[in-house]
Each structure stands twice: as C-alpha cells, then as structure tokens.
Amino acid sequence: MAVDALTTVPPFVYVLVAALLLPVVPRRVGHALGVVATAVVVPIAYLAPAGVHWETFLFGFEVALFNVDDFSRLMGIIFGFIGAIAVLYSYASDASNKQTAYALSYAGTSIGAVFAGDWLTLVFFWELMAVTSTLLVWDYGGKAVRAGFRYAVLHGIGGSLVLAAIIWHYAEVGSFLFSAADGIVGGGPAVLALAAVGIGVNVGFVGLHAWLPDTYPRPHVAASVFLCVYTTKTGVYAMYRAFPEGHLWIAYMGAAMAVFGATMAVLQKDMRRLLSYHIQSQVGYMIAGVGIGTTVATAGAFGHVFNHILYKSLLFMTVGVIIYRTGEESLKYVGGLWRRMPVTFVAFVVAALSIGGFPGFNGFVSKGMVLAEAHYEHLDVIWYLLLAGGVGTFLSFIKLGWYAFYEGSYDGPVRDANRLQMVGMVSVAILCVVYGLFPNALFAILPGNEGGFDYTTYTWGHIQEGLILFALGVVAFAILKKPLDRLGRVPDVDALYNPLAFYGTRGLVRGVTETYAAVDRAAVATASGVTWTVGNPDEALRRVTGRTDTDDEGNATWPVSLRAGMGTSILLLTAVVTVGIGLLVAI
C-alpha cells in the first residue's frame, strides 16, 4: 500500500462512512462493510509514517486531524482490529443494522480522538464519543435509557472540565497543537486538576466510576463489547497526553482503582456488572503506569491497554454468549455450562488467566511491567496495592468461572456459541496466548522501544509473583465462597448521588417554577389593582384613608372630584411625557 494512499484520508473517515451506509444496506452487506472499514484502520496505523498528515483549521484554529506517533499507532492498531471483531460478533449475535451503525460511529469517533494531533480535535471527538456511545446504549431501550442518561450527564461534566483545562492551556501556550507544549500547562495546579478530574471521569477514578457498572450491563450483549473498549482506553491515551512525564498522585489513584474495582467485582452476581468493575480495576494499572511516568512504566501502561482490549472484549463475548443462549444475566441462574459450551468455556479460561496475569498469557507481560517499575521506583504503597488488585482479579474470575461453568446445572436446553461468535472469540483468544508466550511481539509496537526495554518478562521472580497471586486467589475463594453466596446486591456511590441528584434537581426545578408562578401571580394582581384604581379612584382613596363620608346613595363624597375628563387626561399625559423627555435630555 503506497504511503500516499495511507495518509490521504484520516482513518476515522472510513469507519464513519460505513456507519452512515449501514442502515440503508442489507444486514449482511452492512456488517461486512463495517468489518472491512474497521479492519483497514490496522494497516494504516501500522504502516503510515510518523508525523502530521492532515493539517487544517477547525473553528478558526490550526489543528492536526491525522497525527501518527508510537502512541496513536498502537491505539489505532488495536482499535481497528477489535472493532472488526466486534462487528463480526454483532452480526452473529443478531444486532440490528441501526445498533451496529451507532457502534461504528462510536468506534470512528474514538479512532478520530487517538489520531488527533492537537487538543481541540481530541476534545471535539471526545464529546462526539460521549454522544455516539449514549445513542448506542439508548438504542436498546428499557433500563438502558435511564442508565444512558446518567452516563451522558457524567461524561458531559467530565468533557466540560477537560475543555476548561484545554482553554486555560491555550491561553498560556497560544496553540492547541501537541507539538506546542509537553502536556497540559498553565494555571498551576488548578488546570492540572481540571484535566485530571475531567479525564478521570472517562477512565473511572474512584468516586467517578459508577457509570461503568451502571451502564455497561444494560444494552445488547454486542454493544457491551464495543463499550468495554473505547471510552476508558481513549481516556488513558488522553491522560498520557496531558501528563507525559507522569504524576505521582495519578499513580496513587491508579493503584486505588485497581483495588477498589477488583473488590467490588468480587461482590457481584450480575456477570456484566462484575466485568464492568474489572474495567475500572485493570484501567487502574494503566493509569498507575502513566502516573509513574518512566519509559518502561509508560510502555507497560500502553501494553496493558493493548492486552486489556483483547482479553476484556473476549470476556464480554464469552459472557455475552451465555446471556445470548440462556437469557440470564445473573450467576444465580446459570451453572455447569462447560459441558454444553466447551468452546466458550475454553475462551473464558484463556481470558480469565490473561486478565489475572498468569504466566504464559498476555496480561502477565504488561501487568508485570507496571508492577516491576513501581517496585523499582520504590513506590511501595502503589506496588502492594497493585498486587492486592491482582489477588482480587484472580478471585473474581475464579468465582465467575465456578458459578457459570462448573457448579450447578442450567435448567434448560443450551447450545454453544454459533460459528461466527466462535471465530471472533477464538481469534482473540489466540492473540492472548501469542502475546503472552512471545512478549517481543508486543514490545515491537510499544512506545519507547527504539533501543529495547531494560526489562525481562520471564524471570523466576516474575513467574513466582504470578503463581503466588493465583494461589492466593484460589485460597481467598475457598475461604470467602460461602459468605459471597449469601451476599445480596452491594450498593456503590451512585446509590448516594443518584437520589441526591434526582431530588436536588427536582427541588431546583420546582423552586424555580414556583417562584416564577408567585411572581406571575403578584404581577397579575398588581396590574388588576392598578386597573381597578384608575377606574374607581374615589373608592380607592376611601379605602386607603378610611374616610366614610357618603351621599344619600352611599357613594363616597370628596371636596374635589378625582375623576378627570378627556381633555384633562390628555393634558396630564402631555405634562408627564414632557417632564420625562426633559429629564432624559438633562441626563
């Protein structure tokens, strides 16, 4: 493929055009078009030369719509590949053309964000991501509508904070281009806090994370495969762009995310809710790597982005097949499925060992890089927290696998994944193993690997670490199994702020409307009073003064009549207007 052909059109265009065409073509043709449009992003990302290829103006400012460097290259490769797999899975799982069109628009705007060469383009696609992903959630209807609304509100707030930081940055630098400055600058800690918190909504900072388990279990199972990929990982990419040298507090937040997400996942019975909490947990390792900021830690963070997209999409596909075949979302109503769903079971085992960081699987490679750098940099609190998150991860997926595939027996006929679902799952599962057994294949596309990393994956110490974390997960499950069986739904922070937001908003709306109604009533009453007073001046004056002099017919009597004739009224009006004009002229 010639270089000119690779850089003539920004890659997001192919995906967005497919999204526009898909609703008006037959279902098979539309989904085939979606697979091709997303797949073509992979060779473009891999082969396009580094540099800015599309400089133009957006809203009157200089921008770069297609920027290629080591970071955007890696993001484009994995976003394009998994987008093609997700479209194939959508077709196999009976997703409608409209749903897949929304999904492709979401994927396309995410690809636009990671290939942006400036902050204005990035935030433009960032906001479009929020819109398109909300439409993808809403398309399913039912409970997904409210969840999508909450999702949209939170991401709107986060996007506004990011935009404020970017404007502040522009005022300091005078340009939105990434090349103009390293990261977000200007305004001291305030602008950095705006950027971190705004991006933190997308990546799932502790306290800002509840949209994840609230939203991702709601829509069609194929939509969840798309949702688990793009928003949080684009957030990691944006966090690196904002803090390319790292930041210690961000590293601590990442470690806290790893532990909190894994802990909450252990407590879940809803399968997709469990997986959603583990998005937060695994993104925590990425954020910790970005926060540590060394070459190996940053490469490990983006290696984990790459690996996480593989095994997390595989997990959502395997769980999606269970839901697709049984109609059940909860672990309480499935069991013993490994005998009747062997391919899905094997794919799940590969994904579970990968996310846990078991030696021989891709998660071991990238997670180990972040852990090693935390230990090397003597960030002991972060290191221990990340290790604890690893134990919680193994515990969670031992639990999920035990209840879904081993213990009990599903009461009803069930078949394994259909052929195309198998193609998607097996393709991703193979890559999870390949990148685990041959880490140099992953290192070759990681940023910062020009001279090779000062890191060895398979040392006896690293292998011991992975095996010990797995063993601790098994022991923890054996100890906690019975208490976890008795556990009901565990509330999260949204159980507090959702009612507060609902009733607070309702109170504000009612307060404003009631105040308006009161002002309206007062204005009407005042106008009516003035009209009556003008029409009945004698009676009005009697009521004000309390004077009760009346004639034989009971009407109030006054020395001078207050009623004026037409001529007198015109004279008075002329006098008032003349005085008013004179005052205006004098002023």
Coordinates of C-alpha atoms in Angstrom, one line a residue:
M1 CA 0.0 0.0 0.0
A2 CA 1.6 3.3 -1.1
V3 CA 2.4 5.9 1.5
D4 CA 0.2 8.5 -0.2
A5 CA -2.8 6.1 -0.1
L6 CA -2.2 5.5 3.6
T7 CA -2.3 9.2 4.5
T8 CA -4.7 10.6 2.0
V9 CA -7.8 10.1 4.2
P10 CA -7.8 10.0 8.0
P11 CA -8.7 6.5 9.2
F12 CA -11.8 7.6 11.2
V13 CA -13.4 8.6 7.9
Y14 CA -13.7 5.0 6.7
V15 CA -15.4 3.9 9.8
L16 CA -17.8 6.8 10.0
V17 CA -18.8 6.4 6.3
A18 CA -19.5 2.7 7.0
A19 CA -21.7 3.8 9.9
L20 CA -23.7 6.1 7.7
L21 CA -24.2 3.5 5.0
L22 CA -25.0 0.6 7.2
P23 CA -28.7 1.5 8.0
V24 CA -29.6 1.7 4.3
V25 CA -28.0 -1.5 3.0
P26 CA -28.9 -5.2 3.7
R27 CA -27.8 -6.5 7.1
R28 CA -25.1 -8.9 5.8
V29 CA -23.7 -6.3 3.4
G30 CA -23.7 -3.6 6.1
H31 CA -21.9 -5.7 8.7
A32 CA -19.4 -6.9 6.1
L33 CA -18.8 -3.2 5.2
G34 CA -18.3 -2.5 8.9
V35 CA -15.7 -5.3 9.3
V36 CA -13.7 -4.0 6.3
A37 CA -13.9 -0.4 7.4
T38 CA -12.6 -1.1 10.9
A39 CA -10.0 -3.7 9.7
V40 CA -8.5 -1.2 7.2
V41 CA -7.5 1.0 10.1
V42 CA -5.0 -1.6 11.2
P43 CA -2.6 -1.5 8.2
I44 CA -3.0 2.3 8.0
A45 CA -2.0 2.7 11.7
Y46 CA 0.8 0.2 11.3
L47 CA 2.4 1.4 8.1
A48 CA 1.7 5.1 8.0
P49 CA 4.9 7.1 8.5
A50 CA 5.2 9.1 11.7
G51 CA 4.2 12.8 11.5
V52 CA 1.3 15.0 10.9
H53 CA -0.6 14.2 7.7
W54 CA -3.7 16.4 7.8
E55 CA -3.2 19.9 9.0
T56 CA -6.2 22.2 8.6
F57 CA -8.4 24.6 10.6
L58 CA -11.2 23.8 12.9
F59 CA -13.4 26.7 14.3
G60 CA -10.7 29.0 13.0
F61 CA -7.8 27.3 14.9
E62 CA -4.9 25.4 13.4
V63 CA -5.4 21.6 14.1
A64 CA -4.0 18.2 13.0
L65 CA -6.6 15.7 12.1
F66 CA -4.2 12.8 11.4
N67 CA -1.1 12.6 13.6
V68 CA 0.9 9.4 13.8
D69 CA 3.4 8.6 16.6
D70 CA 4.1 5.5 18.6
F71 CA 1.1 6.1 20.9
S72 CA -1.5 6.8 18.3
R73 CA -0.1 4.0 16.2
L74 CA -0.6 1.4 18.9
M75 CA -4.1 2.7 19.7
G76 CA -5.1 2.7 16.0
I77 CA -3.9 -0.9 15.6
I78 CA -5.9 -2.3 18.5
F79 CA -9.0 -0.1 18.0
G80 CA -9.2 -1.1 14.4
F81 CA -8.7 -4.9 15.0
I82 CA -11.1 -5.2 17.9
G83 CA -13.7 -3.1 16.0
A84 CA -13.7 -5.6 13.2
I85 CA -14.1 -8.5 15.6
A86 CA -16.9 -6.7 17.5
V87 CA -18.8 -6.0 14.2
L88 CA -18.5 -9.7 13.3
Y89 CA -19.7 -10.6 16.8
S90 CA -22.6 -8.2 16.5
Y91 CA -23.7 -9.8 13.2
A92 CA -23.5 -13.2 14.8
S93 CA -25.5 -12.1 17.9
D94 CA -28.4 -10.6 15.9
A95 CA -27.6 -7.0 16.4
S96 CA -29.6 -4.7 14.2
N97 CA -28.1 -2.5 11.5
K98 CA -29.0 0.6 13.4
Q99 CA -27.3 -0.6 16.6
T100 CA -24.1 -1.5 14.7
A101 CA -24.2 1.8 12.9
Y102 CA -24.2 3.5 16.4
A103 CA -21.4 1.3 17.4
L104 CA -19.4 2.1 14.3
S105 CA -19.9 5.8 14.9
Y106 CA -18.7 5.3 18.4
A107 CA -15.6 3.4 17.2
G108 CA -15.0 6.0 14.5
T109 CA -15.0 9.0 16.8
S110 CA -12.7 7.1 19.2
I111 CA -10.3 6.5 16.4
G112 CA -10.5 10.2 15.5
A113 CA -9.6 11.1 19.1
V114 CA -6.5 8.9 19.3
F115 CA -5.2 10.1 15.9
A116 CA -5.7 13.8 16.8
G117 CA -2.6 15.9 16.8
D118 CA -4.0 18.7 18.9
W119 CA -6.2 19.2 21.9
L120 CA -9.1 20.9 20.1
T121 CA -9.5 17.9 17.7
L122 CA -9.2 15.5 20.6
V123 CA -11.8 17.1 22.7
F124 CA -14.1 17.5 19.6
F125 CA -14.0 13.7 19.0
W126 CA -14.1 13.2 22.8
E127 CA -17.5 14.8 23.0
L128 CA -18.7 13.0 19.9
M129 CA -17.7 9.8 21.6
A130 CA -20.0 10.6 24.5
V131 CA -22.9 11.3 22.2
T132 CA -22.4 8.2 20.0
S133 CA -21.9 5.8 22.9
T134 CA -25.0 7.2 24.6
L135 CA -27.0 6.6 21.5
L136 CA -25.6 3.0 21.4
V137 CA -26.9 2.5 25.0
W138 CA -30.2 4.1 24.4
D139 CA -30.9 2.1 21.3
Y140 CA -31.7 -1.0 23.5
G141 CA -34.5 0.8 25.4
G142 CA -35.8 -0.2 28.8
K143 CA -33.5 0.3 31.7
A144 CA -30.7 1.3 29.3
V145 CA -32.4 4.6 28.7
R146 CA -32.0 5.9 32.3
A147 CA -28.5 4.4 32.5
G148 CA -27.6 6.1 29.2
F149 CA -29.0 9.5 30.5
R150 CA -26.8 9.2 33.7
Y151 CA -23.9 8.2 31.5
A152 CA -24.4 11.2 29.3
V153 CA -24.6 13.7 32.2
L154 CA -21.4 12.4 33.8
H155 CA -19.5 12.4 30.6
G156 CA -20.8 15.9 29.8
I157 CA -19.5 17.1 33.1
G158 CA -16.1 15.4 32.5
G159 CA -15.9 16.8 29.0
S160 CA -16.6 20.3 30.2
L161 CA -13.8 20.1 32.8
V162 CA -11.4 18.8 30.1
L163 CA -12.5 21.7 27.8
A164 CA -11.9 24.2 30.5
A165 CA -8.4 22.9 31.1
I166 CA -7.7 23.0 27.3
I167 CA -8.8 26.6 27.1
W168 CA -6.6 27.5 30.0
H169 CA -3.8 25.7 28.3
Y170 CA -4.4 27.6 25.0
A171 CA -4.3 30.9 26.9
E172 CA -0.9 30.0 28.2
V173 CA 0.6 28.4 25.1
G174 CA -1.2 30.1 22.2
S175 CA -1.8 26.9 20.3
F176 CA -3.8 23.7 20.6
L177 CA -1.2 21.6 18.9
F178 CA 0.5 18.8 20.9
S179 CA 3.8 20.0 19.4
A180 CA 3.5 23.4 21.1
A181 CA 4.0 22.1 24.6
D182 CA 4.5 18.9 26.6
G183 CA 1.2 18.1 28.2
I184 CA -1.3 20.4 29.7
V185 CA 0.4 23.6 31.0
G186 CA -0.7 26.9 32.5
G187 CA -2.6 27.9 35.6
G188 CA -0.5 25.8 38.0
P189 CA -2.2 23.0 40.0
A190 CA -5.7 24.2 39.1
V191 CA -5.5 23.5 35.4
L192 CA -3.8 20.1 36.1
A193 CA -6.6 19.2 38.5
L194 CA -9.3 20.1 35.9
A195 CA -7.6 17.9 33.3
A196 CA -7.0 15.0 35.7
V197 CA -10.6 15.0 37.0
G198 CA -12.2 15.6 33.6
I199 CA -10.3 12.7 32.1
G200 CA -10.7 10.8 35.3
V201 CA -14.5 10.5 34.6
N202 CA -13.7 8.6 31.4
V203 CA -11.1 6.3 33.0
G204 CA -13.1 5.6 36.1
F205 CA -11.4 7.4 39.0
V206 CA -12.6 6.1 42.3
G207 CA -15.8 8.1 43.1
L208 CA -16.3 9.0 39.5
H209 CA -16.6 5.4 38.3
A210 CA -20.2 4.4 39.0
W211 CA -21.3 5.0 35.4
L212 CA -19.3 1.9 34.4
P213 CA -21.2 -0.8 36.3
D214 CA -24.4 1.2 35.8
T215 CA -24.2 1.4 32.0
Y216 CA -22.3 -1.4 30.5
P217 CA -24.6 -4.3 31.7
R218 CA -27.7 -2.6 30.3
P219 CA -27.6 -2.7 26.4
H220 CA -27.4 -5.6 23.9
V221 CA -24.6 -8.0 24.6
A222 CA -22.8 -7.0 21.4
A223 CA -23.0 -3.3 22.4
S224 CA -21.1 -4.2 25.6
V225 CA -18.2 -5.5 23.6
F226 CA -17.8 -2.1 21.9
L227 CA -18.4 -0.2 25.1
C228 CA -15.7 -2.1 27.1
V229 CA -13.1 -1.0 24.6
Y230 CA -13.2 2.6 23.6
T231 CA -14.1 5.2 26.3
T232 CA -11.8 4.1 29.1
K233 CA -8.8 3.4 26.8
T234 CA -9.2 6.7 25.0
G235 CA -9.2 8.2 28.5
V236 CA -5.8 6.5 29.2
Y237 CA -4.4 7.9 26.0
A238 CA -5.7 11.4 26.9
M239 CA -4.2 11.1 30.4
Y240 CA -0.8 10.4 28.9
R241 CA -1.1 13.4 26.5
A242 CA -2.0 15.6 29.5
F243 CA 0.8 14.2 31.8
P244 CA 3.5 12.8 29.5
E245 CA 6.1 12.9 32.3
G246 CA 3.7 11.2 34.8
H247 CA 2.4 12.5 38.1
L248 CA 2.6 10.7 41.5
W249 CA -0.9 11.4 42.6
I250 CA -2.2 9.9 39.3
A251 CA -0.2 6.8 40.0
Y252 CA -1.7 6.5 43.5
M253 CA -5.2 6.9 42.0
G254 CA -4.5 4.2 39.5
A255 CA -3.4 1.8 42.4
A256 CA -6.6 2.7 44.3
M257 CA -8.7 1.9 41.2
A258 CA -7.0 -1.5 40.9
V259 CA -8.0 -2.5 44.4
F260 CA -11.4 -0.9 44.5
G261 CA -12.6 -2.2 41.2
A262 CA -11.4 -5.8 42.0
T263 CA -13.1 -5.7 45.4
M264 CA -16.4 -4.5 44.1
A265 CA -16.2 -7.1 41.3
V266 CA -15.9 -9.9 43.8
L267 CA -19.2 -8.9 45.4
Q268 CA -21.2 -9.0 42.1
K269 CA -23.6 -11.7 40.9
D270 CA -24.5 -9.9 37.6
M271 CA -21.9 -11.1 35.1
R272 CA -21.6 -8.0 33.1
R273 CA -21.6 -5.8 36.2
L274 CA -18.7 -7.9 37.5
L275 CA -16.8 -7.4 34.2
S276 CA -17.5 -3.7 34.3
Y277 CA -15.9 -3.3 37.7
H278 CA -12.9 -5.1 36.4
I279 CA -12.6 -2.5 33.6
Q280 CA -12.0 0.1 36.4
S281 CA -9.6 -2.2 38.1
Q282 CA -7.5 -3.0 35.0
V283 CA -7.5 0.6 33.8
G284 CA -6.1 1.3 37.3
Y285 CA -2.9 -0.5 36.2
M286 CA -2.7 1.6 33.1
I287 CA -3.2 4.9 35.0
A288 CA -0.6 3.8 37.6
G289 CA 1.9 3.2 34.7
V290 CA 1.1 6.6 33.2
G291 CA 1.5 8.2 36.6
I292 CA 4.8 6.6 37.4
G293 CA 6.0 8.0 34.1
T294 CA 9.2 6.1 33.4
T295 CA 9.8 4.6 29.9
V296 CA 9.1 1.1 31.0
A297 CA 6.0 2.1 33.1
T298 CA 4.5 4.1 30.3
A299 CA 5.2 1.3 27.8
G300 CA 3.7 -1.2 30.3
A301 CA 0.6 1.1 30.6
F302 CA 0.0 1.1 26.8
G303 CA 0.9 -2.6 26.6
H304 CA -1.8 -3.2 29.1
V305 CA -4.2 -1.0 27.0
F306 CA -3.5 -3.3 24.1
N307 CA -3.8 -6.5 26.1
H308 CA -6.8 -5.4 28.1
I309 CA -8.7 -4.7 25.0
L310 CA -8.1 -8.2 23.8
Y311 CA -9.0 -10.1 27.0
K312 CA -11.7 -7.8 28.1
S313 CA -13.5 -7.9 24.8
L314 CA -13.1 -11.7 24.9
L315 CA -14.6 -11.8 28.4
F316 CA -17.6 -9.8 27.3
M317 CA -18.0 -12.0 24.3
T318 CA -18.0 -15.2 26.3
V319 CA -20.4 -13.8 28.9
G320 CA -22.5 -12.4 26.0
V321 CA -22.8 -15.9 24.6
I322 CA -24.0 -17.2 27.9
I323 CA -26.7 -14.5 28.0
Y324 CA -27.5 -14.9 24.3
R325 CA -28.1 -18.6 24.8
T326 CA -29.7 -18.6 28.2
G327 CA -31.3 -15.2 28.6
E328 CA -29.8 -15.0 32.1
E329 CA -27.6 -12.1 33.4
S330 CA -27.0 -13.4 37.0
L331 CA -24.7 -16.1 38.2
K332 CA -27.6 -17.4 40.3
Y333 CA -29.4 -18.8 37.3
V334 CA -26.6 -20.4 35.3
G335 CA -24.1 -23.2 36.1
G336 CA -22.5 -26.4 34.8
L337 CA -22.2 -24.9 31.3
W338 CA -18.7 -26.1 30.4
R339 CA -20.0 -29.5 29.2
R340 CA -22.5 -27.9 26.8
M341 CA -20.4 -24.8 25.8
P342 CA -16.9 -26.2 25.6
V343 CA -15.6 -23.6 23.1
T344 CA -17.0 -20.7 25.1
F345 CA -15.6 -22.2 28.3
V346 CA -12.0 -22.5 26.9
A347 CA -12.2 -19.0 25.6
F348 CA -13.3 -17.8 29.0
V349 CA -10.4 -19.6 30.7
V350 CA -7.9 -18.0 28.4
A351 CA -9.4 -14.6 29.0
A352 CA -9.6 -15.1 32.8
L353 CA -5.9 -16.2 33.0
S354 CA -4.9 -13.3 30.8
I355 CA -6.7 -10.7 32.9
G356 CA -5.3 -12.2 36.1
G357 CA -1.7 -12.0 34.8
F358 CA -1.0 -15.8 34.8
P359 CA 2.4 -16.6 33.3
G360 CA 2.1 -17.5 29.6
F361 CA -0.8 -15.1 28.9
N362 CA -0.6 -11.5 27.7
G363 CA -1.8 -9.8 30.9
F364 CA 1.3 -11.2 32.6
V365 CA 3.6 -9.3 30.3
S366 CA 2.1 -5.8 30.6
K367 CA 0.9 -6.0 34.2
G368 CA 4.4 -7.2 35.2
M369 CA 6.0 -4.1 33.5
V370 CA 3.9 -1.8 35.7
L371 CA 4.5 -3.8 38.8
A372 CA 8.2 -4.0 38.2
E373 CA 8.5 -0.3 37.7
A374 CA 6.5 0.5 40.9
H375 CA 8.9 -1.8 42.8
Y376 CA 12.0 -0.4 41.1
E377 CA 11.0 3.2 41.8
H378 CA 10.4 2.3 45.5
L379 CA 6.7 3.2 45.3
D380 CA 5.9 0.5 47.8
V381 CA 2.3 1.6 48.6
I382 CA 1.5 1.5 44.9
W383 CA 3.2 -1.8 44.4
Y384 CA 1.3 -3.5 47.3
L385 CA -2.0 -2.1 46.1
L386 CA -1.4 -3.4 42.6
L387 CA -0.5 -6.8 44.0
A388 CA -3.7 -6.8 46.1
G389 CA -5.6 -5.9 42.9
G390 CA -4.1 -8.9 41.3
V391 CA -5.3 -11.2 44.0
G392 CA -8.8 -9.7 43.7
T393 CA -8.7 -10.2 40.0
F394 CA -8.0 -14.0 40.2
L395 CA -10.6 -14.3 43.0
S396 CA -13.2 -12.6 40.8
F397 CA -12.7 -14.8 37.8
I398 CA -12.4 -18.0 39.8
K399 CA -15.8 -17.0 41.2
L400 CA -17.2 -16.2 37.7
G401 CA -15.9 -19.4 36.2
W402 CA -17.0 -21.6 39.1
Y403 CA -20.6 -20.4 39.1
A404 CA -21.1 -20.0 35.4
F405 CA -19.3 -23.1 34.1
Y406 CA -18.8 -25.6 36.9
E407 CA -21.1 -25.6 39.9
G408 CA -24.8 -26.5 39.5
S409 CA -26.6 -27.1 36.2
Y410 CA -28.5 -24.7 34.0
D411 CA -32.1 -25.9 33.8
G412 CA -32.9 -25.8 30.1
P413 CA -31.6 -26.6 26.7
V414 CA -28.5 -24.6 25.7
R415 CA -26.1 -24.6 22.8
D416 CA -22.5 -23.4 22.4
A417 CA -21.6 -20.2 20.5
N418 CA -22.6 -20.1 16.9
R419 CA -19.9 -20.3 14.2
L420 CA -19.2 -16.6 13.8
Q421 CA -19.2 -16.0 17.5
M422 CA -16.6 -18.8 17.8
V423 CA -14.5 -17.2 15.0
G424 CA -14.4 -13.9 16.9
M425 CA -13.6 -15.5 20.3
V426 CA -11.0 -17.9 19.1
S427 CA -9.2 -15.2 17.1
V428 CA -8.9 -13.0 20.2
A429 CA -8.0 -16.0 22.5
I430 CA -5.1 -17.0 20.2
L431 CA -3.7 -13.5 20.4
C432 CA -3.9 -13.5 24.2
V433 CA -1.7 -16.6 24.2
V434 CA 0.7 -15.4 21.4
Y435 CA 1.4 -12.1 23.1
G436 CA 1.9 -14.0 26.4
L437 CA 4.3 -16.5 25.1
F438 CA 6.2 -14.1 22.7
P439 CA 6.3 -10.8 24.5
N440 CA 8.8 -9.4 22.0
A441 CA 5.9 -9.3 19.5
L442 CA 4.1 -6.9 21.8
F443 CA 7.3 -4.9 22.7
A444 CA 7.8 -4.3 18.9
I445 CA 4.8 -2.0 18.8
L446 CA 5.1 -0.4 22.2
P447 CA 6.2 3.3 22.5
G448 CA 9.8 3.8 23.8
N449 CA 11.1 0.5 22.4
E450 CA 13.6 2.0 19.9
G451 CA 16.6 0.8 21.9
G452 CA 14.9 -2.1 23.7
F453 CA 13.5 -2.1 27.2
D454 CA 15.5 -2.7 30.3
Y455 CA 13.0 -5.3 31.3
T456 CA 12.9 -9.1 31.1
T457 CA 9.4 -10.7 31.2
Y458 CA 10.2 -14.3 32.2
T459 CA 12.4 -14.2 35.2
W460 CA 11.9 -16.7 38.1
G461 CA 10.9 -13.8 40.3
H462 CA 8.2 -12.6 37.9
I463 CA 6.9 -16.1 37.4
Q464 CA 6.7 -16.7 41.2
E465 CA 4.8 -13.5 41.6
G466 CA 2.2 -14.5 39.1
L467 CA 1.8 -18.0 40.6
I468 CA 1.6 -16.7 44.1
L469 CA -1.2 -14.2 43.2
F470 CA -3.1 -17.0 41.5
A471 CA -2.7 -19.3 44.6
L472 CA -3.8 -16.5 46.9
G473 CA -6.9 -16.0 44.7
V474 CA -7.8 -19.7 45.0
V475 CA -7.3 -19.7 48.8
A476 CA -9.4 -16.5 49.1
F477 CA -12.2 -18.0 47.0
A478 CA -12.2 -21.2 49.2
I479 CA -12.5 -19.0 52.3
L480 CA -15.0 -16.5 51.0
K481 CA -17.2 -18.7 48.9
K482 CA -20.0 -19.2 51.5
P483 CA -20.1 -15.5 52.6
L484 CA -20.2 -14.5 49.0
D485 CA -23.1 -16.9 48.3
R486 CA -25.2 -15.1 50.9
L487 CA -24.4 -11.6 49.8
G488 CA -27.1 -9.6 48.0
R489 CA -26.6 -6.5 45.8
V490 CA -23.9 -4.2 47.1
P491 CA -24.6 -0.5 46.7
D492 CA -22.0 1.8 45.2
V493 CA -21.5 5.6 45.5
D494 CA -24.3 6.1 42.9
A495 CA -26.8 4.9 45.5
L496 CA -26.0 8.1 47.3
Y497 CA -25.5 10.7 44.5
N498 CA -28.2 9.5 42.1
P499 CA -31.0 10.2 44.6
L500 CA -29.3 13.4 45.6
A501 CA -29.1 14.5 42.0
F502 CA -32.7 13.4 41.3
Y503 CA -34.3 15.1 44.3
G504 CA -31.9 18.1 44.2
T505 CA -32.7 18.7 40.5
R506 CA -36.4 18.2 41.1
G507 CA -36.3 20.6 44.1
L508 CA -34.4 23.2 42.0
V509 CA -36.9 22.9 39.1
R510 CA -39.9 23.2 41.5
G511 CA -38.3 26.1 43.3
V512 CA -37.8 28.0 40.0
T513 CA -41.2 27.2 38.7
E514 CA -43.0 28.1 42.0
T515 CA -41.0 31.3 42.2
Y516 CA -42.0 32.2 38.6
A517 CA -45.6 31.4 39.4
A518 CA -45.5 33.6 42.5
V519 CA -44.0 36.5 40.6
D520 CA -46.6 36.0 37.9
R521 CA -49.5 36.0 40.4
A522 CA -48.1 39.2 42.0
A523 CA -47.7 40.9 38.6
V524 CA -51.3 40.0 37.6
A525 CA -52.6 41.1 41.0
T526 CA -50.7 44.4 40.7
A527 CA -52.0 45.1 37.2
S528 CA -55.5 44.3 38.2
G529 CA -55.2 46.6 41.2
V530 CA -53.9 49.5 39.1
T531 CA -56.7 49.0 36.5
W532 CA -59.4 49.0 39.2
T533 CA -57.8 52.0 41.0
V534 CA -57.8 54.0 37.7
G535 CA -61.4 53.1 37.1
N536 CA -62.6 53.7 40.7
P537 CA -60.3 56.5 42.2
D538 CA -62.9 57.7 44.7
E539 CA -63.4 54.3 46.2
A540 CA -59.7 53.6 46.1
L541 CA -58.9 56.7 48.1
R542 CA -61.7 56.0 50.6
R543 CA -60.3 52.6 51.2
V544 CA -56.8 54.0 51.7
T545 CA -57.8 56.9 54.0
G546 CA -60.6 55.1 55.8
R547 CA -62.9 58.1 55.2
T548 CA -66.6 57.2 55.1
D549 CA -68.4 60.4 54.0
T550 CA -71.2 59.3 51.6
D551 CA -74.1 60.9 49.9
D552 CA -77.7 59.7 50.1
E553 CA -77.0 56.9 47.6
G554 CA -74.0 55.6 49.6
N555 CA -71.2 56.9 47.3
A556 CA -68.1 58.5 48.8
T557 CA -68.0 62.3 48.7
W558 CA -64.9 64.4 48.4
P559 CA -64.3 68.2 48.2
V560 CA -62.7 67.7 44.8
S561 CA -63.6 65.0 42.2
L562 CA -60.8 62.6 41.4
R563 CA -62.3 61.7 38.0
A564 CA -60.8 63.6 35.1
G565 CA -62.3 64.3 31.7
M566 CA -60.7 63.5 28.3
G567 CA -59.1 66.9 28.0
T568 CA -57.6 66.9 31.5
S569 CA -56.3 63.4 31.0
I570 CA -54.5 64.4 27.7
L571 CA -53.1 67.5 29.5
L572 CA -51.7 65.4 32.3
L573 CA -50.2 62.8 30.0
T574 CA -48.6 65.5 27.9
A575 CA -47.1 67.0 31.0
V576 CA -45.7 63.7 32.2
V577 CA -44.1 63.0 28.8
T578 CA -42.6 66.5 28.6
V579 CA -41.1 66.2 32.0
G580 CA -39.7 62.7 31.2
I581 CA -38.1 63.9 27.9
G582 CA -36.6 66.9 29.7
L583 CA -35.0 64.6 32.3
L584 CA -33.6 62.3 29.7
V585 CA -32.1 65.3 27.8
A586 CA -30.7 66.7 31.0
I587 CA -29.0 63.4 31.9

